[in-house]
mmCIF file with all atom_site columns, C-alpha atoms in Angstrom:
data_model
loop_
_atom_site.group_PDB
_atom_site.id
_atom_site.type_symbol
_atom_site.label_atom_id
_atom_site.label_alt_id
_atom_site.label_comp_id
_atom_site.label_asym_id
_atom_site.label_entity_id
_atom_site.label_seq_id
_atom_site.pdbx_PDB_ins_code
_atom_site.Cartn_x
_atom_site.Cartn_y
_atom_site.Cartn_z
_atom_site.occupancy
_atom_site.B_iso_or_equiv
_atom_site.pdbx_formal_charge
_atom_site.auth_seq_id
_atom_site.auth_comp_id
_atom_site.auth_asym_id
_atom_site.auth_atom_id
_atom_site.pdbx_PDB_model_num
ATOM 1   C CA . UNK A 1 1   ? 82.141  79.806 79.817  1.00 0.00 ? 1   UNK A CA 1
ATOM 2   C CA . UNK A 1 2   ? 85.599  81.621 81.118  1.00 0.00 ? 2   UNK A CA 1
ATOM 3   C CA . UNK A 1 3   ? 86.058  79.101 84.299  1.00 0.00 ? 3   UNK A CA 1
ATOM 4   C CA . UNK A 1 4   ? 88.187  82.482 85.863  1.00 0.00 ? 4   UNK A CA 1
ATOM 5   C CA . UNK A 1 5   ? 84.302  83.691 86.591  1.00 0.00 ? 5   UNK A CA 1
ATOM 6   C CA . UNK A 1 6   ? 83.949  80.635 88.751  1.00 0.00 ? 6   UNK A CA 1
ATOM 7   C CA . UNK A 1 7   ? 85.004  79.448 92.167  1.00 0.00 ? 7   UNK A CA 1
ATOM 8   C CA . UNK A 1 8   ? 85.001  75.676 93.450  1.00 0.00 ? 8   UNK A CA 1
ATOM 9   C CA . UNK A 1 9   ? 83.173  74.741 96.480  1.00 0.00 ? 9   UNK A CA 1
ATOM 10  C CA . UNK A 1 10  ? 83.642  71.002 96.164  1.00 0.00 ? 10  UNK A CA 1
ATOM 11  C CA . UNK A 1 11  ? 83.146  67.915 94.818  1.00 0.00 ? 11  UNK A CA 1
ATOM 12  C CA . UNK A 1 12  ? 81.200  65.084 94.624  1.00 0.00 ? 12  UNK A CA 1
ATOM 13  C CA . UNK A 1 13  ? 82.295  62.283 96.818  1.00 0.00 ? 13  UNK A CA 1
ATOM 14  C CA . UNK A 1 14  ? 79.745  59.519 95.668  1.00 0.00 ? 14  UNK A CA 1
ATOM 15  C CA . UNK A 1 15  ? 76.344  58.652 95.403  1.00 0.00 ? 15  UNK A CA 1
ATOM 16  C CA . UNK A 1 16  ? 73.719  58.767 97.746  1.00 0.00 ? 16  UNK A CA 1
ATOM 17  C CA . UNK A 1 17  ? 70.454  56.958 97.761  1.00 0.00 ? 17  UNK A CA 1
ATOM 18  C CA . UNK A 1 18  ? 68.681  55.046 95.152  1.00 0.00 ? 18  UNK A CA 1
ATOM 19  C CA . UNK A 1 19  ? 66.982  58.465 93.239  1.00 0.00 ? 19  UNK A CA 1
ATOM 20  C CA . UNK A 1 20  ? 70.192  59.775 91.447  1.00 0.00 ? 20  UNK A CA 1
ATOM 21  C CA . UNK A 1 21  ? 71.216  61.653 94.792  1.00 0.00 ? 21  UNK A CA 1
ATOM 22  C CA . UNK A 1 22  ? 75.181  62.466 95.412  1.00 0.00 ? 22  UNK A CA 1
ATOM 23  C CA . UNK A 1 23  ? 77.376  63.295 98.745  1.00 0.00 ? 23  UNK A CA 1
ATOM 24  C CA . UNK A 1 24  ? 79.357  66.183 98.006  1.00 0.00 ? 24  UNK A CA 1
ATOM 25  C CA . UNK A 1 25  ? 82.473  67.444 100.098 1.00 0.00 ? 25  UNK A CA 1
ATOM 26  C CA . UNK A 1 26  ? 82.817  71.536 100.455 1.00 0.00 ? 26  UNK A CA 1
ATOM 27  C CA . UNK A 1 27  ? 85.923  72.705 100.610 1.00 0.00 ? 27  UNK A CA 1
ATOM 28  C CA . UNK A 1 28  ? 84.549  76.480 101.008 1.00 0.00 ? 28  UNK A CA 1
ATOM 29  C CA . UNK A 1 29  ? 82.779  77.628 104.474 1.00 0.00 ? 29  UNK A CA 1
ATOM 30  C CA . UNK A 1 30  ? 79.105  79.693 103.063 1.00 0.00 ? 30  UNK A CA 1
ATOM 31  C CA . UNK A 1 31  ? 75.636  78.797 103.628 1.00 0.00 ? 31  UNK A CA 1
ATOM 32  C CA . UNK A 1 32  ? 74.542  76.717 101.048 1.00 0.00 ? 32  UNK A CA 1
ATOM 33  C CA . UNK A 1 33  ? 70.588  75.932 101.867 1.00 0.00 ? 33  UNK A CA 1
ATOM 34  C CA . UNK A 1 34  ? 69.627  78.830 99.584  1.00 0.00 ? 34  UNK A CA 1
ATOM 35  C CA . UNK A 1 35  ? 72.245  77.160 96.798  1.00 0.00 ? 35  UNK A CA 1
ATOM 36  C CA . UNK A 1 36  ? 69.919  76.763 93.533  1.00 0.00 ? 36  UNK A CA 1
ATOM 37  C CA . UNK A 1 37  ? 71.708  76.196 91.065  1.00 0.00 ? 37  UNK A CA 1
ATOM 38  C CA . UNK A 1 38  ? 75.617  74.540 90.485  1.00 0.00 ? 38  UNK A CA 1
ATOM 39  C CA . UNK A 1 39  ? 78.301  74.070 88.030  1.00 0.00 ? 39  UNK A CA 1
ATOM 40  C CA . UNK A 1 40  ? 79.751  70.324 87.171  1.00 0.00 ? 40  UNK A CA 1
ATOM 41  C CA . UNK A 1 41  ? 83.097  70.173 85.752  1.00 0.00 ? 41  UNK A CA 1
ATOM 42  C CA . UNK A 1 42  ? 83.468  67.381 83.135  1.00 0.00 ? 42  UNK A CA 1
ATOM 43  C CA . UNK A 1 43  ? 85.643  66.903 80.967  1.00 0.00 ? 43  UNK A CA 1
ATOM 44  C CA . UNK A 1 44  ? 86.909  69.967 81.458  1.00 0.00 ? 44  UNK A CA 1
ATOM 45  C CA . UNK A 1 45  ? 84.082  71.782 81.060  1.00 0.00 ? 45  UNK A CA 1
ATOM 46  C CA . UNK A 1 46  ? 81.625  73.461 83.150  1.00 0.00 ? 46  UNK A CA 1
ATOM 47  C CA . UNK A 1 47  ? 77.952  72.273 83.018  1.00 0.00 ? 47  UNK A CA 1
ATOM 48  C CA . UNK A 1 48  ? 74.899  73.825 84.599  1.00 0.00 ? 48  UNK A CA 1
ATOM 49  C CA . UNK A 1 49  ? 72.423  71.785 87.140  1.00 0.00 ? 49  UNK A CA 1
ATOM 50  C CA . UNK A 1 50  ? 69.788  73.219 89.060  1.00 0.00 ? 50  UNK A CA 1
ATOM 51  C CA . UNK A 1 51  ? 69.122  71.530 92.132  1.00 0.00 ? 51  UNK A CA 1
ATOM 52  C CA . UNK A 1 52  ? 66.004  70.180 93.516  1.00 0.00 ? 52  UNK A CA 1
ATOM 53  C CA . UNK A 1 53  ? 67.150  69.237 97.018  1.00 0.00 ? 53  UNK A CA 1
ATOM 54  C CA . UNK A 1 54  ? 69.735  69.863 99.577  1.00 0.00 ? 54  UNK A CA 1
ATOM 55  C CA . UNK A 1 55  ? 70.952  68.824 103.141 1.00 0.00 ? 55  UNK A CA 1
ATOM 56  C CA . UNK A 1 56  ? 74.129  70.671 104.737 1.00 0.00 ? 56  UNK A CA 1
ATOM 57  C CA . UNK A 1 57  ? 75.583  68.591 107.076 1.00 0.00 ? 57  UNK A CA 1
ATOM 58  C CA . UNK A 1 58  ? 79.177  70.701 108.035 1.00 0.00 ? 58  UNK A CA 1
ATOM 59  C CA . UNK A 1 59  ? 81.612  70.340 105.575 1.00 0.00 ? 59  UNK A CA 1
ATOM 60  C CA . UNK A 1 60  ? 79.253  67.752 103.249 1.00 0.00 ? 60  UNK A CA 1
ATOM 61  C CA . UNK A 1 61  ? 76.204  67.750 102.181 1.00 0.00 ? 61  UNK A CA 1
ATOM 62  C CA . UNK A 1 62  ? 73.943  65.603 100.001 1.00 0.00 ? 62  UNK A CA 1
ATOM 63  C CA . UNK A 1 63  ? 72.588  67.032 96.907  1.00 0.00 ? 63  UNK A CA 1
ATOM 64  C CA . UNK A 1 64  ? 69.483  65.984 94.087  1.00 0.00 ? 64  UNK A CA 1
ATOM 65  C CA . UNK A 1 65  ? 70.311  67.407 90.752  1.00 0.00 ? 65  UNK A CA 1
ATOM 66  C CA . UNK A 1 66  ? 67.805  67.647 87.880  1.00 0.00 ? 66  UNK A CA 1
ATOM 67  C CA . UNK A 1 67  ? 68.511  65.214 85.200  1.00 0.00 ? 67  UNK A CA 1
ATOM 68  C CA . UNK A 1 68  ? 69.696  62.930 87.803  1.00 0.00 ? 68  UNK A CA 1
ATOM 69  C CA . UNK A 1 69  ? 67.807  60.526 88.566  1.00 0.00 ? 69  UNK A CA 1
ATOM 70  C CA . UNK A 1 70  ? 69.405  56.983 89.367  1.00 0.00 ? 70  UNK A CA 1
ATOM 71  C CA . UNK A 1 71  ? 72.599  55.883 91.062  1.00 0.00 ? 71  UNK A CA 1
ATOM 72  C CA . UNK A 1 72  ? 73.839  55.078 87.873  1.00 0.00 ? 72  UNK A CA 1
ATOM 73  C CA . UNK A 1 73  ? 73.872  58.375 86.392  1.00 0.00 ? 73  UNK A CA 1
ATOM 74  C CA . UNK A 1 74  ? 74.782  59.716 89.727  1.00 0.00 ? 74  UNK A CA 1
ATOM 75  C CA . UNK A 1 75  ? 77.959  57.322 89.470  1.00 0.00 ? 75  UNK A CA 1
ATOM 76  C CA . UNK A 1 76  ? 78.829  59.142 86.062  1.00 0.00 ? 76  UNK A CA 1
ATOM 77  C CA . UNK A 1 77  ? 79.695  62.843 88.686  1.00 0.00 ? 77  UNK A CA 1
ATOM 78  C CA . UNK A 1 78  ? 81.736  61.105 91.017  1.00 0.00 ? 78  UNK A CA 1
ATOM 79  C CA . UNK A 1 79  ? 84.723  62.469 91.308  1.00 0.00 ? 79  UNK A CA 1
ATOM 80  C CA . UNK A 1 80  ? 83.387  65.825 89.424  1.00 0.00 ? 80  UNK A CA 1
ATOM 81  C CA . UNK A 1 81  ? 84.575  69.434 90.977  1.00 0.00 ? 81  UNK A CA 1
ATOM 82  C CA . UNK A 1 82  ? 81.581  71.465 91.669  1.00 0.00 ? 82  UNK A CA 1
ATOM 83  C CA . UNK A 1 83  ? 81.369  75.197 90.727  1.00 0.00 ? 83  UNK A CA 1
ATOM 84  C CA . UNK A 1 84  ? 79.575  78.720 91.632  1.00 0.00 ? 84  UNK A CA 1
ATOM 85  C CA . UNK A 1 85  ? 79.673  81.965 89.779  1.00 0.00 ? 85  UNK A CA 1
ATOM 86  C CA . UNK A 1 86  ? 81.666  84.351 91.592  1.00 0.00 ? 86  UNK A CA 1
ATOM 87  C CA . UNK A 1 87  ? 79.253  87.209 91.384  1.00 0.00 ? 87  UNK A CA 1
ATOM 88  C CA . UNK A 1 88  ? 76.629  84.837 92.946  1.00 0.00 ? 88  UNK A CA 1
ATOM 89  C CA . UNK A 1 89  ? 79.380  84.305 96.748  1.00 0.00 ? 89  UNK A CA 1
ATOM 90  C CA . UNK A 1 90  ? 78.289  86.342 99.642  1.00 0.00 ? 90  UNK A CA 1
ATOM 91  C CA . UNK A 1 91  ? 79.837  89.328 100.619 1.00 0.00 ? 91  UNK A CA 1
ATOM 92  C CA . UNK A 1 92  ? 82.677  88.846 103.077 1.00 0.00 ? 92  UNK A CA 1
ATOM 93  C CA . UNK A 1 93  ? 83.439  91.122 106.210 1.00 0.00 ? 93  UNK A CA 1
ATOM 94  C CA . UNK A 1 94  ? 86.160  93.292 105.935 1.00 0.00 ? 94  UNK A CA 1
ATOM 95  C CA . UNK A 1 95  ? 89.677  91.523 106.315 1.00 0.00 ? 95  UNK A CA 1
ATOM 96  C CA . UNK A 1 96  ? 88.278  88.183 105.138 1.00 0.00 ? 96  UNK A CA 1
ATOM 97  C CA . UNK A 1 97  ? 88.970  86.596 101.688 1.00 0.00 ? 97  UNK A CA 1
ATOM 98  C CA . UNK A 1 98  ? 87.817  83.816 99.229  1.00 0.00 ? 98  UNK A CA 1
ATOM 99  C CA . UNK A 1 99  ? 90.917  82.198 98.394  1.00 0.00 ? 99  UNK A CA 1
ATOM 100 C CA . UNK A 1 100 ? 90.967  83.010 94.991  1.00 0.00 ? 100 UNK A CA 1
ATOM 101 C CA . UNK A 1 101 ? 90.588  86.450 95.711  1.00 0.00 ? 101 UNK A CA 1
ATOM 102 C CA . UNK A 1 102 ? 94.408  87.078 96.266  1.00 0.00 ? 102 UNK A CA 1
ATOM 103 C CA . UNK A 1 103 ? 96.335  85.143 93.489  1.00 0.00 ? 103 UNK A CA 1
ATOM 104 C CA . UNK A 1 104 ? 98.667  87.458 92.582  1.00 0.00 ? 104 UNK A CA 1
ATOM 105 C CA . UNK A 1 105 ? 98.715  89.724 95.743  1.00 0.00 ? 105 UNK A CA 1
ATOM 106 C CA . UNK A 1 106 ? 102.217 91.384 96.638  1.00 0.00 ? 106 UNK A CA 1
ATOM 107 C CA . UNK A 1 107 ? 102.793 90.182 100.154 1.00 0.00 ? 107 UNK A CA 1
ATOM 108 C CA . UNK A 1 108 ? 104.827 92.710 102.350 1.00 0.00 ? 108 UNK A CA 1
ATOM 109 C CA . UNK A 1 109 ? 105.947 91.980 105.295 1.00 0.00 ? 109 UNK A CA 1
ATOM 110 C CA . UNK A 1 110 ? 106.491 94.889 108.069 1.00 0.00 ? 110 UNK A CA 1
ATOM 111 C CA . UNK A 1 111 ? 110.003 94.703 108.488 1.00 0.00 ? 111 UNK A CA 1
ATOM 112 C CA . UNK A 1 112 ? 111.436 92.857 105.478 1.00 0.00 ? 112 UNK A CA 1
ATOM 113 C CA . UNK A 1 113 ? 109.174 94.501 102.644 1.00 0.00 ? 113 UNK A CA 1
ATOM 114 C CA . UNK A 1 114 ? 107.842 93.167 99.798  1.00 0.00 ? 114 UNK A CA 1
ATOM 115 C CA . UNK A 1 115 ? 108.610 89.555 99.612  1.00 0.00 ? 115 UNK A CA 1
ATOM 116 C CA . UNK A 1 116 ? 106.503 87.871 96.719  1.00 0.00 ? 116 UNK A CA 1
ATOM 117 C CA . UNK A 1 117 ? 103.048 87.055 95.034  1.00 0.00 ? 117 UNK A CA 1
ATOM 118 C CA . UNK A 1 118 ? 100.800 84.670 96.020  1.00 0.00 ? 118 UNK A CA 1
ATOM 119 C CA . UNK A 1 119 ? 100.947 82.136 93.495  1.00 0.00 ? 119 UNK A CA 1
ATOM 120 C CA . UNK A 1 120 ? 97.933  79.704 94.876  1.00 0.00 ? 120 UNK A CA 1
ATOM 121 C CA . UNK A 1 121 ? 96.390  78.373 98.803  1.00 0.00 ? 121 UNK A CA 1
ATOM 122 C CA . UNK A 1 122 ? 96.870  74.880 99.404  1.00 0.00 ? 122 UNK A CA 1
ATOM 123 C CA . UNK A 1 123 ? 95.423  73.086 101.593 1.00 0.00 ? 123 UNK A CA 1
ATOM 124 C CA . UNK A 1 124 ? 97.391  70.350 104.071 1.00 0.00 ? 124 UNK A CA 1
ATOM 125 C CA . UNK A 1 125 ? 94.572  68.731 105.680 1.00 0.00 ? 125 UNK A CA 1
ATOM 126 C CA . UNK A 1 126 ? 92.759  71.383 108.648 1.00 0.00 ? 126 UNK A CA 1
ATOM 127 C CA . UNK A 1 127 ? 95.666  73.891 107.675 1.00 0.00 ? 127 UNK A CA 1
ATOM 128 C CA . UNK A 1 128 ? 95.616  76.331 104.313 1.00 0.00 ? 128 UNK A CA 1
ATOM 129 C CA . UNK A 1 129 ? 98.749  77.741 103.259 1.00 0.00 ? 129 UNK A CA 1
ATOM 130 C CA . UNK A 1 130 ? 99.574  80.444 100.468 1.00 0.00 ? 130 UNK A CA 1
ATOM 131 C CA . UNK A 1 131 ? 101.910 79.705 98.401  1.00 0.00 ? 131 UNK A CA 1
ATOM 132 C CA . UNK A 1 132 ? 104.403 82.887 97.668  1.00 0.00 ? 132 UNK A CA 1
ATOM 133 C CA . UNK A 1 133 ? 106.228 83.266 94.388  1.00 0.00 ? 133 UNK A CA 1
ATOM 134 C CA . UNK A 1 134 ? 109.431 84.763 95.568  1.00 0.00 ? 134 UNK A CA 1
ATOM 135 C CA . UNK A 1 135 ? 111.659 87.580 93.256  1.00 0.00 ? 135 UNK A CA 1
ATOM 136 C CA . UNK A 1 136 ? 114.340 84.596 93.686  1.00 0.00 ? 136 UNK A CA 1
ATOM 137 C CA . UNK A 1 137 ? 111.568 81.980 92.165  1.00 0.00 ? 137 UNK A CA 1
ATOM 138 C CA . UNK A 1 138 ? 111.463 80.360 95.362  1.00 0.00 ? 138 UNK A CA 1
ATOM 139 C CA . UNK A 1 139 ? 108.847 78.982 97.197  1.00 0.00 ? 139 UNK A CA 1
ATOM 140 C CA . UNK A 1 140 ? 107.475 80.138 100.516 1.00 0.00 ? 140 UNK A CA 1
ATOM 141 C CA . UNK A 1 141 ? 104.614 78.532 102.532 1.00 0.00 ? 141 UNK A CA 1
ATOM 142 C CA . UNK A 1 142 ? 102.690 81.282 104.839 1.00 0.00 ? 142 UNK A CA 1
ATOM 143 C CA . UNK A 1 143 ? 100.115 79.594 106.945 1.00 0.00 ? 143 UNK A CA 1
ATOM 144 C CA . UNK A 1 144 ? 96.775  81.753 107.141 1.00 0.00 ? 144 UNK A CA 1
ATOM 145 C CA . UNK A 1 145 ? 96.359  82.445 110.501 1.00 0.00 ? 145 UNK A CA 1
ATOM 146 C CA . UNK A 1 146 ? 95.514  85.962 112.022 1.00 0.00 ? 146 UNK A CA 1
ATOM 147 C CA . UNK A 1 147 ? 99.226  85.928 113.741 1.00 0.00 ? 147 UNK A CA 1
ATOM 148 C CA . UNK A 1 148 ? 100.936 86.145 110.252 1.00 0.00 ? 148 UNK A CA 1
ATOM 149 C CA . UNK A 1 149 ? 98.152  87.933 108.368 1.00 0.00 ? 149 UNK A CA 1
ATOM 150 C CA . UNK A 1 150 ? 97.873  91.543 109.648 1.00 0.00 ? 150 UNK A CA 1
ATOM 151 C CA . UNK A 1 151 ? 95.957  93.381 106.537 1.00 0.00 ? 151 UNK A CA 1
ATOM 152 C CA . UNK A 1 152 ? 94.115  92.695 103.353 1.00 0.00 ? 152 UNK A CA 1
ATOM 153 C CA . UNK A 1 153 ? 93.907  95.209 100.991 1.00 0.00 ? 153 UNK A CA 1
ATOM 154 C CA . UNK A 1 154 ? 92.028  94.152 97.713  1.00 0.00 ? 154 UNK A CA 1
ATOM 155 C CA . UNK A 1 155 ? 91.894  97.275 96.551  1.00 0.00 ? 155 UNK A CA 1
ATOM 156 C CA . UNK A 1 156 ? 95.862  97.698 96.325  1.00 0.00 ? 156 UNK A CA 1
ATOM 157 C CA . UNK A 1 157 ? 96.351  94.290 95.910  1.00 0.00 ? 157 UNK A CA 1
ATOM 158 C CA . UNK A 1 158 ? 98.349  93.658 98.786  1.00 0.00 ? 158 UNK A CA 1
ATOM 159 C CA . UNK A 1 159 ? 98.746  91.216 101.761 1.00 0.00 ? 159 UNK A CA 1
ATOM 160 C CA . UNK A 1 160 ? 100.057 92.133 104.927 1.00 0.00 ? 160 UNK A CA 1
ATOM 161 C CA . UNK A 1 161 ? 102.265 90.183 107.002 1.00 0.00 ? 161 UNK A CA 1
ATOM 162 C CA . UNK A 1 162 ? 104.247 90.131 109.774 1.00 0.00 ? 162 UNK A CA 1
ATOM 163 C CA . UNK A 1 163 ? 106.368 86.629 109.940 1.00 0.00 ? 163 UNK A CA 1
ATOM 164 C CA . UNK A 1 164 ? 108.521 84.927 112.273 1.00 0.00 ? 164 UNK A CA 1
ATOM 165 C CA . UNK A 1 165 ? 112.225 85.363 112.296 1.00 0.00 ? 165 UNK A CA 1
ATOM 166 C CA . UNK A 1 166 ? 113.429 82.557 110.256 1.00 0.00 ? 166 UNK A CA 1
ATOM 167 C CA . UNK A 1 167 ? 110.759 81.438 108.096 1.00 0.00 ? 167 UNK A CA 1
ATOM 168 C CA . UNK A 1 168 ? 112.319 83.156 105.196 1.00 0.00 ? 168 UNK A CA 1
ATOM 169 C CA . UNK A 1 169 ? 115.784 81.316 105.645 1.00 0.00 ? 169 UNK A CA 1
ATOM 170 C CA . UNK A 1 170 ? 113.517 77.727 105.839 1.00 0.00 ? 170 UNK A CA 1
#
């Protein structure tokens, strides 16, 4: 499996229950009650678990796998990123973006020009940030926020922004 066709969602926090059952924290915002299926990195490697039960609860959730089936096994995921096929992700509305979507966009800003590529999104607790790859190999930290993000264009590969006076000089 070519992990580039996946995207992570989470991880598994711990266990949960006494019937193999885990707590898993989502890092990406979709619906997941009609999840059926997810991918457990081990070892570097992606693994495929169907599951049997779910309950979202905001930004967790608690999750039965098949093949799971005591807290001891459970115990052996903990830690483990969890996975979804990329062609399986909702459809976003125009102007929104999975993060992974725009590694490697040119970001241009409206007065300076082209600036960088995004090189990855972080994220710094409530706050994600994209990480731009300057021509000078520097580093710059855009927050995404609508004020700084003006236009996505997947397509073109490009990122519109429009930044404060200063941030490049930080």
């Amino acid at each position: 499996m070519d992990k580039s066709d996946y995207f992570k969602i989470g991880y598994i926090a711990k266990t949960h229950g006494l019937k193999g059952g885990v707590s898993v924290f989502l890092s990406t915002e979709f619906d997941i009650e009609d999840m059926t299926n997810v991918f457990v990195e081990l070892n570097n490697a992606l693994g495929p678990y169907i599951i049997e039960s779910i309950s979202d609860r905001g930004d967790k959730a608690f999750i039965k796998l098949d093949g799971v089936n005591t807290p001891e096994e459970a115990t052996l995921l903990k830690g483990a990123s969890l996975y979804l096929a990329k062609d399986t992700r909702p459809k976003l509305k125009r102007g929104d973006f999975y993060d992974d979507e725009i590694i490697g966009f040119e970001i241009l800003d409206e007065t300076l020009g082209m600036i960088g590529h995004v090189k990855e999104i972080i994220e710094t607790g409530l706050n994600k940030l994209i990480v731009v790859e300057t021509s000078t190999e520097k580093e710059l930290l855009i927050p995404i926020n609508a004020p700084f993000i003006t236009s996505v264009q997947k397509v073109k590969k490009k990122l519109l922004v429009d930044l404060p006076e200063g941030l490049l000089d930080i």
